[in-house]
mmCIF file of C-alpha atoms in Angstrom:
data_model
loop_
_atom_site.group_PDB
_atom_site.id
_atom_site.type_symbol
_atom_site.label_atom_id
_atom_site.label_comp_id
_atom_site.label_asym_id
_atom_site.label_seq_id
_atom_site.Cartn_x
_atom_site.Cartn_y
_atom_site.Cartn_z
ATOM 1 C CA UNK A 1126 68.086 -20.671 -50.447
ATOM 2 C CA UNK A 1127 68.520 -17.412 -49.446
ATOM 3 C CA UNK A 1128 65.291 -15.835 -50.470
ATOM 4 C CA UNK A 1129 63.757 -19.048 -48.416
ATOM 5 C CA UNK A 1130 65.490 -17.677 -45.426
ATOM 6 C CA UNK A 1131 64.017 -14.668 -45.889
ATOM 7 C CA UNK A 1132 61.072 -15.571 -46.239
ATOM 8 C CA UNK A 1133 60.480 -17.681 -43.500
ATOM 9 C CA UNK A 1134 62.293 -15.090 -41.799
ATOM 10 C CA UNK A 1135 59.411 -12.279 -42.516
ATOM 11 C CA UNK A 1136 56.653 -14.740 -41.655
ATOM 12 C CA UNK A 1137 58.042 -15.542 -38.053
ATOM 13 C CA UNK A 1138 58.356 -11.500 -38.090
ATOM 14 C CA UNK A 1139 54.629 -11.308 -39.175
ATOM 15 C CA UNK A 1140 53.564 -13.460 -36.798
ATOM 16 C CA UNK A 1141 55.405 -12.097 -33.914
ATOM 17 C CA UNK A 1142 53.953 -8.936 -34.763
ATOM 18 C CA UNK A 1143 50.260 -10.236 -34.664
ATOM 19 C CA UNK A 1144 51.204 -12.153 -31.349
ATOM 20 C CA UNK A 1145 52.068 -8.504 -30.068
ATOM 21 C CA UNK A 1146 48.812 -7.009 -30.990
ATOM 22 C CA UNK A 1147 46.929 -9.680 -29.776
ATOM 23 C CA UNK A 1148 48.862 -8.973 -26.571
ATOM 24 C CA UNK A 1149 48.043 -5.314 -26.540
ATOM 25 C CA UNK A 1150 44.626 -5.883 -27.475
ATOM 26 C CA UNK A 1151 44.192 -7.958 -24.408
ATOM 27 C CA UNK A 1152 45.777 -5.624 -22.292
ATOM 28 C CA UNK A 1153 43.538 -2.969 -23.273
ATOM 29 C CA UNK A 1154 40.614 -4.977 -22.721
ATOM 30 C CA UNK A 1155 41.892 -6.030 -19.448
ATOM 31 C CA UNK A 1156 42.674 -2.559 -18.297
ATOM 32 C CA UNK A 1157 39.221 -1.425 -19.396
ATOM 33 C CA UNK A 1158 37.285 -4.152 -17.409
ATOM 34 C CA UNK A 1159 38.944 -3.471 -14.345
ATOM 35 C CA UNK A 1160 38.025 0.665 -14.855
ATOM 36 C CA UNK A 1161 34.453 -0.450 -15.617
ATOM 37 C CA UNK A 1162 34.326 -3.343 -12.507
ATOM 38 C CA UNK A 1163 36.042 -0.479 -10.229
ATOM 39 C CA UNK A 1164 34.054 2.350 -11.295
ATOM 40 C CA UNK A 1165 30.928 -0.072 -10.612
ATOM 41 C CA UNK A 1166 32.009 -0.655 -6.771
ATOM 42 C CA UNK A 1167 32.621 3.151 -5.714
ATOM 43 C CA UNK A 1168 29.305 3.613 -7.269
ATOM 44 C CA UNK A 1169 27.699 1.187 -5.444
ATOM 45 C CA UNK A 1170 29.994 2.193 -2.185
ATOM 46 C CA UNK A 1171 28.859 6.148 -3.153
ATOM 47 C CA UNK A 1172 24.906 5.188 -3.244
ATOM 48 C CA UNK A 1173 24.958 2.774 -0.263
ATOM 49 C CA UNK A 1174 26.589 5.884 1.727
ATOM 50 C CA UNK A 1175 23.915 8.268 0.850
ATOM 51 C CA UNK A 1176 21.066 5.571 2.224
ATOM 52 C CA UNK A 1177 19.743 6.634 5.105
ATOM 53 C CA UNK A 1178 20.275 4.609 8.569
ATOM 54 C CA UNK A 1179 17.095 3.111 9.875
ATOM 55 C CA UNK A 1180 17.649 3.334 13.807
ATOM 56 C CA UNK A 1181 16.524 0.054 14.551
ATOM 57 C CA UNK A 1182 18.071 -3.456 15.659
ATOM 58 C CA UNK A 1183 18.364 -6.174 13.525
ATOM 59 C CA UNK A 1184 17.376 -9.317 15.785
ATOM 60 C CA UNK A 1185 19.962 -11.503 13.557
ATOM 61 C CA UNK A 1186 22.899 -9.485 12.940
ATOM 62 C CA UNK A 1187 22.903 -7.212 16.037
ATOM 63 C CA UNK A 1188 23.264 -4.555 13.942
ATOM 64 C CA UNK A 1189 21.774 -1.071 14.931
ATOM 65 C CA UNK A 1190 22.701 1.067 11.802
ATOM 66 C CA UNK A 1191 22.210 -0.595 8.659
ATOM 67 C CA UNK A 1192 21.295 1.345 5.169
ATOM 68 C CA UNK A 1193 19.902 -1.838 3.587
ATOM 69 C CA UNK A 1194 16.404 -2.300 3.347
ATOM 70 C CA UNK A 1195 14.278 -2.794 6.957
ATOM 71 C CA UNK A 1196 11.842 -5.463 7.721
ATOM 72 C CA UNK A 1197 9.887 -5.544 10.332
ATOM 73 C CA UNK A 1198 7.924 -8.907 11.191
ATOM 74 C CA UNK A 1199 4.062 -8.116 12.085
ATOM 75 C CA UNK A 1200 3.549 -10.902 14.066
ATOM 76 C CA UNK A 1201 6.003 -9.470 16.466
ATOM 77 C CA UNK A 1202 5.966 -6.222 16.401
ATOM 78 C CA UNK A 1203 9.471 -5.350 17.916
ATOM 79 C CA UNK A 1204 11.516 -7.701 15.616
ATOM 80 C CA UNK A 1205 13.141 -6.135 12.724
ATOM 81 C CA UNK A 1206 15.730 -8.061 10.482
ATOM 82 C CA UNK A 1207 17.869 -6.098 8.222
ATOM 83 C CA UNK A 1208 17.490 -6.822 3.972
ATOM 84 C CA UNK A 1209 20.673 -9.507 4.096
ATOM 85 C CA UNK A 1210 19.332 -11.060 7.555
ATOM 86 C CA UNK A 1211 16.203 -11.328 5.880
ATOM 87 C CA UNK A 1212 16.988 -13.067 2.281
ATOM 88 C CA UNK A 1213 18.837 -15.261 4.193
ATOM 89 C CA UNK A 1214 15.733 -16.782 6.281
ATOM 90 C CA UNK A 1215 17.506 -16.099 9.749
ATOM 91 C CA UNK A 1216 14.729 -17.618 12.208
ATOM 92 C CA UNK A 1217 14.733 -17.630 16.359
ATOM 93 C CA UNK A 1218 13.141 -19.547 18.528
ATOM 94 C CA UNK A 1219 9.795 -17.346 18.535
ATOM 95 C CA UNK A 1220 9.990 -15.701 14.744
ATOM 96 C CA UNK A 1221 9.807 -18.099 11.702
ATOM 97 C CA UNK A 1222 11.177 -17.285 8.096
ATOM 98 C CA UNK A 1223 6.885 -17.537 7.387
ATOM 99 C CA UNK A 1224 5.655 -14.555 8.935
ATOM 100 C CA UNK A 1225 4.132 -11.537 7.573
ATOM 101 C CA UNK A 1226 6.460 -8.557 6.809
ATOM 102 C CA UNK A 1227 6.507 -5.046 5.774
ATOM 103 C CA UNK A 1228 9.628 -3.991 3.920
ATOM 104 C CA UNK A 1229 10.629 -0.295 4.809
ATOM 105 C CA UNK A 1230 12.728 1.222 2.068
ATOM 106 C CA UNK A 1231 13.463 4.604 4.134
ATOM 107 C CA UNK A 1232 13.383 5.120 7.774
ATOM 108 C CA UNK A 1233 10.080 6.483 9.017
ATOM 109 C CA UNK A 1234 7.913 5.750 5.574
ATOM 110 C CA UNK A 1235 6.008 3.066 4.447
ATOM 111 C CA UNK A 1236 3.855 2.692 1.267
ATOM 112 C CA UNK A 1237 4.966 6.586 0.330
ATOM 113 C CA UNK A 1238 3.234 7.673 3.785
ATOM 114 C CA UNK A 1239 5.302 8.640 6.870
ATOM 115 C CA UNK A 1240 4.401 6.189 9.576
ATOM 116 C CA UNK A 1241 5.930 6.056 13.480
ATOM 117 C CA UNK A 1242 7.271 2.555 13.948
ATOM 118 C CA UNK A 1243 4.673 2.024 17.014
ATOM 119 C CA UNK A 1244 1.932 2.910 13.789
ATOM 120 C CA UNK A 1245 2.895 -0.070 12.018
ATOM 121 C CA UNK A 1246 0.957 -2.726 13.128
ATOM 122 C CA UNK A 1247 -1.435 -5.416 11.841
ATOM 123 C CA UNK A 1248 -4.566 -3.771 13.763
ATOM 124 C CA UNK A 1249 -3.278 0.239 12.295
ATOM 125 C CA UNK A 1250 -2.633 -0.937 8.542
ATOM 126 C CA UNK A 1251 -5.518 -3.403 8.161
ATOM 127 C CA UNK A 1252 -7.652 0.004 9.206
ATOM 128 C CA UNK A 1253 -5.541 2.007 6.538
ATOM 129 C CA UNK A 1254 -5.485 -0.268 3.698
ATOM 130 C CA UNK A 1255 -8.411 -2.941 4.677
ATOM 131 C CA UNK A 1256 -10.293 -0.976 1.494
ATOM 132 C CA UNK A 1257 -7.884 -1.554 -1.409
ATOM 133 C CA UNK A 1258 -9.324 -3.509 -4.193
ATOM 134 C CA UNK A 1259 -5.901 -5.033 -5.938
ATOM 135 C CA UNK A 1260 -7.812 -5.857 -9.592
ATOM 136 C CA UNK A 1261 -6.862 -8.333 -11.538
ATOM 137 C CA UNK A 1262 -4.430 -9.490 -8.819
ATOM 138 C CA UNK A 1263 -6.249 -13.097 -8.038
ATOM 139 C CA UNK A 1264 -5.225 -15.069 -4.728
ATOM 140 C CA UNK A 1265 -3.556 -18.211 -4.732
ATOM 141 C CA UNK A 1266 -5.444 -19.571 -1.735
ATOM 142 C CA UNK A 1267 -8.749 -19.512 -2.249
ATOM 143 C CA UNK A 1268 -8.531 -18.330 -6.187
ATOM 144 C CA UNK A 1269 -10.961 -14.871 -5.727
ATOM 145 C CA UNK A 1270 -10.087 -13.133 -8.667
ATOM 146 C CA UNK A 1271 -9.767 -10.049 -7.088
ATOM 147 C CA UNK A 1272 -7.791 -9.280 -3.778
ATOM 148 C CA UNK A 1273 -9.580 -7.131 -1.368
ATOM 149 C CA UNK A 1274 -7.709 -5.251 1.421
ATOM 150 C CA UNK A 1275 -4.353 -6.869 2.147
ATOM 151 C CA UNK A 1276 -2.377 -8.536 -0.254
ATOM 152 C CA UNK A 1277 0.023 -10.635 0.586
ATOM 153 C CA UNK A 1278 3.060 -10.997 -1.502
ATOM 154 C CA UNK A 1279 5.886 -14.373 -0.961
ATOM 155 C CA UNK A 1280 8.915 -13.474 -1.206
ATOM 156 C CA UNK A 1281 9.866 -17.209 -2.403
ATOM 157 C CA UNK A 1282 7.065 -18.157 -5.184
ATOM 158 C CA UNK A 1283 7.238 -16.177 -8.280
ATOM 159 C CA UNK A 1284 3.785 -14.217 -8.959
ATOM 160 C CA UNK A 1285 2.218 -15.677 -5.801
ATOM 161 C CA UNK A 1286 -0.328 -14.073 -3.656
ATOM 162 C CA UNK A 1287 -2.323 -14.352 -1.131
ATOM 163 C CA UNK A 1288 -5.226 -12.181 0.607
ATOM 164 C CA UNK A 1289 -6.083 -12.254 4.253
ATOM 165 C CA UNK A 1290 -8.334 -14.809 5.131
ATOM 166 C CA UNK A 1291 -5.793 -17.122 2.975
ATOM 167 C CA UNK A 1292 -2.978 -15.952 5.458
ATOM 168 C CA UNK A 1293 -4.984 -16.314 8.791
ATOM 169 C CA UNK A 1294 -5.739 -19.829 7.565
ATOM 170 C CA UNK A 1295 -2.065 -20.789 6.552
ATOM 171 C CA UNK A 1296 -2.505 -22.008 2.971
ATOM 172 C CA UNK A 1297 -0.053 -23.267 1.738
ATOM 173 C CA UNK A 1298 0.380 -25.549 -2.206
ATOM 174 C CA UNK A 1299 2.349 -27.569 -3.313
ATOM 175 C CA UNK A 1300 5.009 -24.649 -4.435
ATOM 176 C CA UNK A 1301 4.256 -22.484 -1.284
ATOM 177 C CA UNK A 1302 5.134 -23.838 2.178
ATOM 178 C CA UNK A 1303 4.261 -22.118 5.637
ATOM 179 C CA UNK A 1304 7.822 -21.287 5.596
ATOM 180 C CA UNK A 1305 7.880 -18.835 2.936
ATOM 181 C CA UNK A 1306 7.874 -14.941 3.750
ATOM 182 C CA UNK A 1307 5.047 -12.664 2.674
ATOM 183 C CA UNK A 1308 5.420 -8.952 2.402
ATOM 184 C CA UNK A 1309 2.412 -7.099 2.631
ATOM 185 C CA UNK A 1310 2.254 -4.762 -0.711
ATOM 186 C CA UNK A 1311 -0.600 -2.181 -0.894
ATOM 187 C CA UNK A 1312 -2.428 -0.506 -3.955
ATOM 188 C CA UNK A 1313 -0.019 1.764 -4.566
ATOM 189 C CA UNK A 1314 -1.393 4.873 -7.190
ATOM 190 C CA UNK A 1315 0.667 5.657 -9.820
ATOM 191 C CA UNK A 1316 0.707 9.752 -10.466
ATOM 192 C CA UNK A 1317 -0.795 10.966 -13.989
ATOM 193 C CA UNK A 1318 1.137 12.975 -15.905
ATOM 194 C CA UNK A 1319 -0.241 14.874 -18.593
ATOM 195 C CA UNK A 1320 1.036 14.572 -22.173
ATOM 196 C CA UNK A 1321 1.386 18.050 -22.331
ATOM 197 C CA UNK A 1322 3.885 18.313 -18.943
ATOM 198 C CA UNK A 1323 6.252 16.093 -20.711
ATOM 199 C CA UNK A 1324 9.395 17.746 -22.270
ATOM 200 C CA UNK A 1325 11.675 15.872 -24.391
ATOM 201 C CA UNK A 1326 15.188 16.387 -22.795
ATOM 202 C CA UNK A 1327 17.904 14.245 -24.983
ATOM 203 C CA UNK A 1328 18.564 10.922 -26.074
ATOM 204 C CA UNK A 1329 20.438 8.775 -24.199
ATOM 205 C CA UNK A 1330 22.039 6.441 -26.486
ATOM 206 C CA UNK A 1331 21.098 3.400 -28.301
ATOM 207 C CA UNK A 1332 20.570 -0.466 -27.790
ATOM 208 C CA UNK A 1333 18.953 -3.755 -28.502
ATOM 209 C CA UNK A 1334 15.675 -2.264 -27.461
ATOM 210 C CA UNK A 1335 15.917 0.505 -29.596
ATOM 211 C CA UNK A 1336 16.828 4.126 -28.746
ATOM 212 C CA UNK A 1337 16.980 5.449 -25.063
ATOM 213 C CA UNK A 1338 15.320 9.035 -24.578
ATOM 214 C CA UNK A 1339 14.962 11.133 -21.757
ATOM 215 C CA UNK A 1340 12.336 12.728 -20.478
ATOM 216 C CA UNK A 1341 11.747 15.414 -17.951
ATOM 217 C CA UNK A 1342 8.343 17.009 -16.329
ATOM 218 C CA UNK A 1343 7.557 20.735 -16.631
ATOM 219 C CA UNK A 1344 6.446 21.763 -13.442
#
């Protein structure tokens, strides 16, 4: 009887001793998670502070000094909504959520040119970009294969697109209402590098896809 004792006696001790790790384990984990989830939000807090302010009013919000994304409506050319105004479809009594757009991502440039605000307007970009050829970028509307000049881009529809004459008319499909947003996108060139610029810096670490390597260009 009494080596039953003890042996029950070692197997509550054996159990109470996984219980514990178990405990620390999720403690560790715990602890971890919250490093990882708090390191994530001054990171975010640290990039969103080095954004720069566009100076400009968002009709919505009312706010004047936002870091977020701008966009600015063509069809009226003095309404801009900031990037959380925006993806939320704020509309007024004279600017619908369907309008045309052009998405600034820094104050003062557009499409990797620097623009004035007073330069962006449907008249000034269809002059500066009424040439691109976007191949084997077909429009939705009338089904061209090829969009030339404007394209423009909804911001609801996946992969949906439509060129100008399309927009003037108002197409819409069964998907695509006139409410949706369109941002205008342009044929934006991608710079060459040459093979031999490349240097082979380190390797960042490994994954599902495979290894991670990083690369830097000699100048």
């Amino acid at each position: 009887m009494l080596a039953d004792v003890k042996e029950e006696s070692n197997n509550n001790n054996n159990n109470k001793n996984e219980q514990d790790d178990v405990a620390i384990q999720t403690a560790v984990l715990m602890k971890l998670l919250q490093l990882v989830i708090t390191g994530n939000s001054s990171n975010d807090n640290d990039s969103d502070s080095k954004l720069e302010v566009h100076n400009v009013r968002c009709a919505r919000c009312g706010s004047s000094s936002f870091r977020s994304d701008r966009c600015k409506c063509l069809n009226y050319d003095k309404l801009n909504l900031c990037a959380k105004c925006f993806e939320r479809r704020k509309e007024s009594e004279t600017h619908k959520s369907g309008h045309a757009f052009v998405r600034f991502k820094s104050p003062g440039e557009l499409f990797g040119q620097s623009v004035t605000n007073d330069e962006v307007t449907f008249a000034n970009l269809k002059e500066l970009y009424g040439n691109n050829v976007h191949e084997f970028v077909s429009c939705d509307g009338c089904k061209s294969d090829t969009i030339k000049g404007w394209r423009f881009k909804c911001d609801t529809c996946p992969n949906y697109d439509l060129c100008m004459q399309c927009l003037k008319k108002q197409v819409t499909t069964k998907t695509h209402t006139s409410d949706h947003p369109l941002i205008v996108t342009t044929r934006l060139v991608i710079q060459q590098i040459l093979v031999e610029d490349i240097e082979l810096s380190g390797e960042l670490g490994t994954g599902a896809f495979g290894i991670g390597v990083f690369f830097l260009q000699n100048n």
